[in-house]
Amino acid sequence: MDRKRVDGWIAAYEQAWRTPGTDPLVTLFTADASYRQGPYWTPVVGLPAIARMWEEQRKGPDEVFQMASEIVAVEGDTAVARLEVRYGDPVDQEYRDLWIMRFTEDGRCRSFEEWPFWPGQQPANPPDGP
């Protein structure tokens, strides 16, 4: 993988989220892909299970959101990206997310793991700054 292909995959992921149904997932993920929604979550495995999770998690293809991404690293078949997603207009929910993706030679993802963070998710007693 390279940054251009990863950037294209992220754009296709966003487009698929905005598209009715789950047919585009076959172009994004392998049939036996693993999708972990958080570092300690049990992974969802296999395209049919990912499709079910996809439909349960989103409000629908007309859901209003803005997504911005920055590729942090690409090494061999593995890429890491930082994303910011803002839902609603006006914005009523936002996340910052890290995605760790492992790809096959054909550019589909075989392992997807996200590390989502949202406002207010910080230690009760954060350490003092510098």
Tab-separated table of N, CA and C in Angstrom:
chain	number	residue	atom	x	y	z
A	1	MET	N	0.845	-1.190	0.000
A	1	MET	CA	0.000	0.000	0.000
A	1	MET	C	0.883	1.244	0.000
A	2	ASP	N	0.315	2.324	-0.484
A	2	ASP	CA	0.966	3.615	-0.406
A	2	ASP	C	-0.083	4.645	0.009
A	3	ARG	N	0.357	5.843	0.305
A	3	ARG	CA	-0.554	6.871	0.827
A	3	ARG	C	-1.712	7.161	-0.128
A	4	LYS	N	-1.436	7.180	-1.423
A	4	LYS	CA	-2.497	7.476	-2.392
A	4	LYS	C	-3.581	6.389	-2.349
A	5	ARG	N	-3.182	5.131	-2.288
A	5	ARG	CA	-4.163	4.041	-2.241
A	5	ARG	C	-4.935	4.052	-0.921
A	6	VAL	N	-4.253	4.350	0.175
A	6	VAL	CA	-4.929	4.411	1.475
A	6	VAL	C	-5.926	5.561	1.481
A	7	ASP	N	-5.515	6.702	0.964
A	7	ASP	CA	-6.411	7.855	0.887
A	7	ASP	C	-7.648	7.512	0.044
A	8	GLY	N	-7.459	6.804	-1.054
A	8	GLY	CA	-8.576	6.374	-1.883
A	8	GLY	C	-9.496	5.405	-1.147
A	9	TRP	N	-8.896	4.513	-0.342
A	9	TRP	CA	-9.701	3.557	0.418
A	9	TRP	C	-10.553	4.282	1.461
A	10	ILE	N	-9.960	5.268	2.141
A	10	ILE	CA	-10.711	6.039	3.139
A	10	ILE	C	-11.857	6.801	2.470
A	11	ALA	N	-11.603	7.393	1.312
A	11	ALA	CA	-12.663	8.097	0.578
A	11	ALA	C	-13.767	7.122	0.170
A	12	ALA	N	-13.405	5.919	-0.250
A	12	ALA	CA	-14.402	4.918	-0.627
A	12	ALA	C	-15.201	4.455	0.590
A	13	TYR	N	-14.556	4.361	1.743
A	13	TYR	CA	-15.241	4.001	2.991
A	13	TYR	C	-16.309	5.053	3.309
A	14	GLU	N	-15.905	6.329	3.240
A	14	GLU	CA	-16.873	7.404	3.517
A	14	GLU	C	-18.028	7.358	2.523
A	15	GLN	N	-17.717	7.159	1.246
A	15	GLN	CA	-18.774	7.099	0.231
A	15	GLN	C	-19.709	5.923	0.490
A	16	ALA	N	-19.152	4.795	0.899
A	16	ALA	CA	-19.976	3.621	1.196
A	16	ALA	C	-20.892	3.892	2.383
A	17	TRP	N	-20.392	4.630	3.378
A	17	TRP	CA	-21.215	4.972	4.550
A	17	TRP	C	-22.399	5.826	4.123
A	18	ARG	N	-22.210	6.639	3.078
A	18	ARG	CA	-23.250	7.538	2.584
A	18	ARG	C	-24.159	6.875	1.535
A	19	THR	N	-23.917	5.605	1.231
A	19	THR	CA	-24.655	4.892	0.195
A	19	THR	C	-25.650	3.923	0.829
A	20	PRO	N	-26.885	3.870	0.323
A	20	PRO	CA	-27.840	2.898	0.866
A	20	PRO	C	-27.320	1.462	0.713
A	21	GLY	N	-27.639	0.632	1.691
A	21	GLY	CA	-27.253	-0.775	1.640
A	21	GLY	C	-25.793	-0.992	1.985
A	22	THR	N	-25.372	-2.224	1.798
A	22	THR	CA	-24.001	-2.593	2.166
A	22	THR	C	-23.220	-3.187	1.001
A	23	ASP	N	-23.747	-3.113	-0.202
A	23	ASP	CA	-23.062	-3.690	-1.365
A	23	ASP	C	-21.633	-3.176	-1.551
A	24	PRO	N	-21.345	-1.893	-1.295
A	24	PRO	CA	-19.974	-1.414	-1.502
A	24	PRO	C	-18.935	-2.066	-0.574
A	25	LEU	N	-19.380	-2.694	0.499
A	25	LEU	CA	-18.425	-3.280	1.442
A	25	LEU	C	-17.550	-4.347	0.803
A	26	VAL	N	-18.057	-5.036	-0.212
A	26	VAL	CA	-17.290	-6.087	-0.867
A	26	VAL	C	-16.040	-5.525	-1.558
A	27	THR	N	-16.072	-4.239	-1.913
A	27	THR	CA	-14.901	-3.617	-2.531
A	27	THR	C	-13.933	-3.068	-1.489
A	28	LEU	N	-14.392	-2.942	-0.239
A	28	LEU	CA	-13.564	-2.392	0.832
A	28	LEU	C	-12.896	-3.461	1.690
A	29	PHE	N	-13.615	-4.551	1.960
A	29	PHE	CA	-13.150	-5.562	2.901
A	29	PHE	C	-13.083	-6.935	2.248
A	30	THR	N	-12.166	-7.764	2.714
A	30	THR	CA	-12.106	-9.150	2.264
A	30	THR	C	-13.260	-9.918	2.890
A	31	ALA	N	-13.572	-11.077	2.339
A	31	ALA	CA	-14.685	-11.897	2.834
A	31	ALA	C	-14.496	-12.305	4.285
A	32	ASP	N	-13.249	-12.470	4.722
A	32	ASP	CA	-12.958	-12.911	6.091
A	32	ASP	C	-12.387	-11.790	6.958
A	33	ALA	N	-12.636	-10.553	6.568
A	33	ALA	CA	-12.065	-9.404	7.277
A	33	ALA	C	-12.476	-9.374	8.749
A	34	SER	N	-11.614	-8.749	9.539
A	34	SER	CA	-11.864	-8.521	10.961
A	34	SER	C	-12.029	-7.021	11.166
A	35	TYR	N	-13.073	-6.618	11.900
A	35	TYR	CA	-13.381	-5.205	12.135
A	35	TYR	C	-13.578	-5.017	13.631
A	36	ARG	N	-12.635	-4.314	14.255
A	36	ARG	CA	-12.681	-4.078	15.700
A	36	ARG	C	-13.037	-2.606	15.933
A	37	GLN	N	-14.145	-2.350	16.646
A	37	GLN	CA	-14.641	-0.986	16.848
A	37	GLN	C	-13.975	-0.257	18.004
A	38	GLY	N	-13.101	-0.891	18.701
A	38	GLY	CA	-12.336	-0.287	19.782
A	38	GLY	C	-11.245	-1.260	20.184
A	39	PRO	N	-10.195	-0.765	20.809
A	39	PRO	CA	-9.046	-1.633	21.096
A	39	PRO	C	-9.370	-2.832	21.982
A	40	TYR	N	-10.401	-2.762	22.804
A	40	TYR	CA	-10.749	-3.865	23.678
A	40	TYR	C	-12.039	-4.569	23.263
A	41	TRP	N	-12.596	-4.170	22.146
A	41	TRP	CA	-13.841	-4.771	21.676
A	41	TRP	C	-13.553	-6.099	20.978
A	42	THR	N	-14.510	-6.992	21.039
A	42	THR	CA	-14.422	-8.234	20.288
A	42	THR	C	-14.573	-7.897	18.813
A	43	PRO	N	-13.702	-8.415	17.960
A	43	PRO	CA	-13.821	-8.079	16.537
A	43	PRO	C	-15.057	-8.710	15.897
A	44	VAL	N	-15.608	-7.991	14.929
A	44	VAL	CA	-16.662	-8.502	14.069
A	44	VAL	C	-15.918	-9.139	12.895
A	45	VAL	N	-16.204	-10.418	12.608
A	45	VAL	CA	-15.425	-11.141	11.607
A	45	VAL	C	-16.319	-11.623	10.466
A	46	GLY	N	-15.867	-11.365	9.257
A	46	GLY	CA	-16.568	-11.808	8.058
A	46	GLY	C	-17.451	-10.720	7.485
A	47	LEU	N	-17.515	-10.682	6.186
A	47	LEU	CA	-18.273	-9.638	5.485
A	47	LEU	C	-19.746	-9.585	5.871
A	48	PRO	N	-20.460	-10.716	6.010
A	48	PRO	CA	-21.867	-10.636	6.432
A	48	PRO	C	-22.034	-9.999	7.818
A	49	ALA	N	-21.144	-10.333	8.754
A	49	ALA	CA	-21.226	-9.755	10.098
A	49	ALA	C	-20.878	-8.272	10.079
A	50	ILE	N	-19.904	-7.892	9.277
A	50	ILE	CA	-19.542	-6.478	9.158
A	50	ILE	C	-20.723	-5.703	8.564
A	51	ALA	N	-21.381	-6.263	7.556
A	51	ALA	CA	-22.540	-5.600	6.945
A	51	ALA	C	-23.650	-5.395	7.972
A	52	ARG	N	-23.919	-6.400	8.807
A	52	ARG	CA	-24.959	-6.251	9.846
A	52	ARG	C	-24.572	-5.150	10.831
A	53	MET	N	-23.325	-5.150	11.281
A	53	MET	CA	-22.855	-4.120	12.210
A	53	MET	C	-22.961	-2.734	11.571
A	54	TRP	N	-22.578	-2.643	10.333
A	54	TRP	CA	-22.609	-1.384	9.575
A	54	TRP	C	-24.018	-0.800	9.593
A	55	GLU	N	-25.019	-1.629	9.271
A	55	GLU	CA	-26.401	-1.155	9.226
A	55	GLU	C	-26.929	-0.814	10.614
A	56	GLU	N	-26.491	-1.528	11.638
A	56	GLU	CA	-26.938	-1.243	13.013
A	56	GLU	C	-26.319	0.046	13.555
A	57	GLN	N	-25.105	0.367	13.137
A	57	GLN	CA	-24.373	1.494	13.700
A	57	GLN	C	-24.741	2.844	13.080
A	58	ARG	N	-25.061	2.843	11.812
A	58	ARG	CA	-25.341	4.135	11.184
A	58	ARG	C	-26.833	4.429	11.230
A	59	LYS	N	-27.150	5.707	11.215
A	59	LYS	CA	-28.559	6.125	11.221
A	59	LYS	C	-29.169	5.951	9.845
A	60	GLY	N	-28.349	5.889	8.822
A	60	GLY	CA	-28.811	5.729	7.448
A	60	GLY	C	-27.885	6.476	6.518
A	61	PRO	N	-27.991	6.234	5.244
A	61	PRO	CA	-27.095	6.877	4.294
A	61	PRO	C	-27.287	8.389	4.207
A	62	ASP	N	-28.416	8.895	4.701
A	62	ASP	CA	-28.653	10.338	4.679
A	62	ASP	C	-28.157	11.032	5.942
A	63	GLU	N	-27.511	10.285	6.828
A	63	GLU	CA	-26.988	10.862	8.061
A	63	GLU	C	-26.040	12.015	7.721
A	64	VAL	N	-26.227	13.146	8.396
A	64	VAL	CA	-25.409	14.326	8.139
A	64	VAL	C	-24.125	14.232	8.945
A	65	PHE	N	-23.000	14.245	8.252
A	65	PHE	CA	-21.705	14.255	8.938
A	65	PHE	C	-20.631	14.796	8.015
A	66	GLN	N	-19.571	15.262	8.651
A	66	GLN	CA	-18.379	15.716	7.941
A	66	GLN	C	-17.233	14.860	8.441
A	67	MET	N	-16.372	14.432	7.530
A	67	MET	CA	-15.255	13.588	7.910
A	67	MET	C	-13.981	14.143	7.308
A	68	ALA	N	-12.962	14.267	8.136
A	68	ALA	CA	-11.645	14.698	7.675
A	68	ALA	C	-10.641	13.642	8.117
A	69	SER	N	-9.672	13.355	7.249
A	69	SER	CA	-8.689	12.329	7.585
A	69	SER	C	-7.281	12.792	7.251
A	70	GLU	N	-6.347	12.207	7.971
A	70	GLU	CA	-4.926	12.451	7.741
A	70	GLU	C	-4.221	11.107	7.891
A	71	ILE	N	-3.497	10.703	6.881
A	71	ILE	CA	-2.743	9.461	6.963
A	71	ILE	C	-1.502	9.724	7.798
A	72	VAL	N	-1.328	8.949	8.845
A	72	VAL	CA	-0.202	9.114	9.759
A	72	VAL	C	0.996	8.298	9.283
A	73	ALA	N	0.747	7.059	8.848
A	73	ALA	CA	1.852	6.192	8.443
A	73	ALA	C	1.345	5.098	7.521
A	74	VAL	N	2.238	4.675	6.623
A	74	VAL	CA	2.000	3.506	5.787
A	74	VAL	C	3.309	2.727	5.778
A	75	GLU	N	3.209	1.464	6.145
A	75	GLU	CA	4.385	0.595	6.175
A	75	GLU	C	3.964	-0.775	5.667
A	76	GLY	N	4.430	-1.150	4.496
A	76	GLY	CA	4.042	-2.436	3.919
A	76	GLY	C	2.546	-2.487	3.694
A	77	ASP	N	1.888	-3.488	4.307
A	77	ASP	CA	0.444	-3.647	4.132
A	77	ASP	C	-0.376	-2.938	5.203
A	78	THR	N	0.289	-2.174	6.072
A	78	THR	CA	-0.382	-1.562	7.223
A	78	THR	C	-0.381	-0.041	7.108
A	79	ALA	N	-1.534	0.553	7.450
A	79	ALA	CA	-1.666	2.016	7.438
A	79	ALA	C	-2.353	2.469	8.715
A	80	VAL	N	-2.016	3.677	9.139
A	80	VAL	CA	-2.649	4.311	10.295
A	80	VAL	C	-3.128	5.687	9.846
A	81	ALA	N	-4.367	6.010	10.193
A	81	ALA	CA	-4.929	7.318	9.839
A	81	ALA	C	-5.608	7.921	11.056
A	82	ARG	N	-5.567	9.238	11.124
A	82	ARG	CA	-6.275	9.998	12.159
A	82	ARG	C	-7.483	10.629	11.480
A	83	LEU	N	-8.651	10.457	12.103
A	83	LEU	CA	-9.880	10.996	11.530
A	83	LEU	C	-10.602	11.869	12.537
A	84	GLU	N	-11.356	12.806	12.021
A	84	GLU	CA	-12.274	13.592	12.834
A	84	GLU	C	-13.628	13.548	12.134
A	85	VAL	N	-14.635	13.141	12.869
A	85	VAL	CA	-15.976	13.027	12.316
A	85	VAL	C	-16.920	13.866	13.164
A	86	ARG	N	-17.696	14.709	12.509
A	86	ARG	CA	-18.667	15.574	13.185
A	86	ARG	C	-20.043	15.268	12.622
A	87	TYR	N	-20.955	14.874	13.505
A	87	TYR	CA	-22.309	14.502	13.110
A	87	TYR	C	-23.280	15.635	13.391
A	88	GLY	N	-24.218	15.821	12.453
A	88	GLY	CA	-25.293	16.790	12.623
A	88	GLY	C	-24.973	18.141	12.027
A	89	ASP	N	-26.033	18.940	11.890
A	89	ASP	CA	-25.911	20.319	11.431
A	89	ASP	C	-27.019	21.112	12.106
A	90	PRO	N	-26.751	21.720	13.246
A	90	PRO	CA	-25.431	21.930	13.839
A	90	PRO	C	-24.869	20.630	14.438
A	91	VAL	N	-23.560	20.628	14.631
A	91	VAL	CA	-22.858	19.448	15.150
A	91	VAL	C	-23.350	19.143	16.557
A	92	ASP	N	-23.787	17.892	16.766
A	92	ASP	CA	-24.236	17.479	18.092
A	92	ASP	C	-23.412	16.305	18.638
A	93	GLN	N	-22.493	15.801	17.823
A	93	GLN	CA	-21.642	14.703	18.257
A	93	GLN	C	-20.373	14.734	17.409
A	94	GLU	N	-19.235	14.495	18.049
A	94	GLU	CA	-17.993	14.443	17.292
A	94	GLU	C	-17.070	13.398	17.885
A	95	TYR	N	-16.208	12.897	17.028
A	95	TYR	CA	-15.219	11.897	17.432
A	95	TYR	C	-13.897	12.224	16.787
A	96	ARG	N	-12.841	11.893	17.462
A	96	ARG	CA	-11.526	11.786	16.849
A	96	ARG	C	-11.170	10.322	16.945
A	97	ASP	N	-10.592	9.818	15.916
A	97	ASP	CA	-10.442	8.378	15.781
A	97	ASP	C	-9.095	8.063	15.143
A	98	LEU	N	-8.494	6.976	15.578
A	98	LEU	CA	-7.339	6.415	14.884
A	98	LEU	C	-7.788	5.114	14.248
A	99	TRP	N	-7.424	4.926	12.997
A	99	TRP	CA	-7.728	3.687	12.293
A	99	TRP	C	-6.417	2.974	11.996
A	100	ILE	N	-6.369	1.696	12.309
A	100	ILE	CA	-5.245	0.845	11.949
A	100	ILE	C	-5.795	-0.160	10.943
A	101	MET	N	-5.252	-0.140	9.749
A	101	MET	CA	-5.784	-0.950	8.655
A	101	MET	C	-4.681	-1.825	8.073
A	102	ARG	N	-5.011	-3.088	7.824
A	102	ARG	CA	-4.098	-4.000	7.134
A	102	ARG	C	-4.771	-4.443	5.845
A	103	PHE	N	-4.035	-4.320	4.758
A	103	PHE	CA	-4.605	-4.533	3.432
A	103	PHE	C	-4.024	-5.765	2.732
A	104	THR	N	-4.816	-6.284	1.813
A	104	THR	CA	-4.322	-7.331	0.915
A	104	THR	C	-3.757	-6.661	-0.326
A	105	GLU	N	-3.130	-7.447	-1.177
A	105	GLU	CA	-2.513	-6.894	-2.388
A	105	GLU	C	-3.514	-6.192	-3.302
A	106	ASP	N	-4.775	-6.644	-3.274
A	106	ASP	CA	-5.778	-6.029	-4.156
A	106	ASP	C	-6.373	-4.744	-3.577
A	107	GLY	N	-5.880	-4.310	-2.402
A	107	GLY	CA	-6.310	-3.040	-1.824
A	107	GLY	C	-7.498	-3.128	-0.894
A	108	ARG	N	-8.014	-4.342	-0.659
A	108	ARG	CA	-9.104	-4.482	0.302
A	108	ARG	C	-8.525	-4.676	1.694
A	109	CYS	N	-9.291	-4.263	2.674
A	109	CYS	CA	-8.854	-4.326	4.063
A	109	CYS	C	-9.160	-5.708	4.643
A	110	ARG	N	-8.167	-6.314	5.281
A	110	ARG	CA	-8.378	-7.618	5.923
A	110	ARG	C	-8.460	-7.499	7.430
A	111	SER	N	-7.978	-6.372	7.966
A	111	SER	CA	-8.035	-6.126	9.407
A	111	SER	C	-8.199	-4.628	9.632
A	112	PHE	N	-9.257	-4.270	10.345
A	112	PHE	CA	-9.575	-2.862	10.610
A	112	PHE	C	-9.784	-2.716	12.111
A	113	GLU	N	-9.081	-1.775	12.698
A	113	GLU	CA	-9.232	-1.509	14.138
A	113	GLU	C	-9.291	-0.009	14.335
A	114	GLU	N	-10.276	0.423	15.108
A	114	GLU	CA	-10.367	1.855	15.381
A	114	GLU	C	-10.221	2.119	16.868
A	115	TRP	N	-9.725	3.305	17.165
A	115	TRP	CA	-9.544	3.772	18.535
A	115	TRP	C	-10.287	5.104	18.647
A	116	PRO	N	-11.596	5.069	18.940
A	116	PRO	CA	-12.398	6.296	18.970
A	116	PRO	C	-12.248	7.069	20.285
A	117	PHE	N	-12.241	8.369	20.163
A	117	PHE	CA	-12.201	9.275	21.316
A	117	PHE	C	-13.227	10.374	21.082
A	118	TRP	N	-13.844	10.863	22.145
A	118	TRP	CA	-14.847	11.911	22.009
A	118	TRP	C	-14.654	12.929	23.122
A	119	PRO	N	-15.222	14.136	22.956
A	119	PRO	CA	-15.045	15.193	23.955
A	119	PRO	C	-15.470	14.719	25.347
A	120	GLY	N	-14.703	15.148	26.341
A	120	GLY	CA	-15.006	14.801	27.722
A	120	GLY	C	-14.397	13.480	28.146
A	121	GLN	N	-13.773	12.783	27.247
A	121	GLN	CA	-13.163	11.496	27.555
A	121	GLN	C	-11.700	11.744	27.932
A	122	GLN	N	-11.507	12.198	29.154
A	122	GLN	CA	-10.153	12.460	29.648
A	122	GLN	C	-10.092	12.071	31.111
A	123	PRO	N	-8.904	11.917	31.652
A	123	PRO	CA	-8.801	11.551	33.068
A	123	PRO	C	-9.469	12.575	33.970
A	124	ALA	N	-9.985	12.132	35.100
A	124	ALA	CA	-10.624	13.034	36.057
A	124	ALA	C	-9.629	14.061	36.577
A	125	ASN	N	-8.404	13.656	36.753
A	125	ASN	CA	-7.346	14.556	37.233
A	125	ASN	C	-6.180	14.544	36.243
A	126	PRO	N	-6.347	15.248	35.104
A	126	PRO	CA	-5.260	15.223	34.128
A	126	PRO	C	-3.997	15.842	34.718
A	127	PRO	N	-2.827	15.369	34.298
A	127	PRO	CA	-1.582	15.944	34.804
A	127	PRO	C	-1.449	17.393	34.365
A	128	ASP	N	-0.714	18.158	35.155
A	128	ASP	CA	-0.476	19.563	34.809
A	128	ASP	C	0.343	19.638	33.528
A	129	GLY	N	0.109	20.681	32.782
A	129	GLY	CA	0.859	20.903	31.539
A	129	GLY	C	2.292	21.285	31.830
A	130	PRO	N	3.057	21.518	30.792
A	130	PRO	CA	4.477	21.864	30.935
A	130	PRO	C	4.711	23.162	31.682
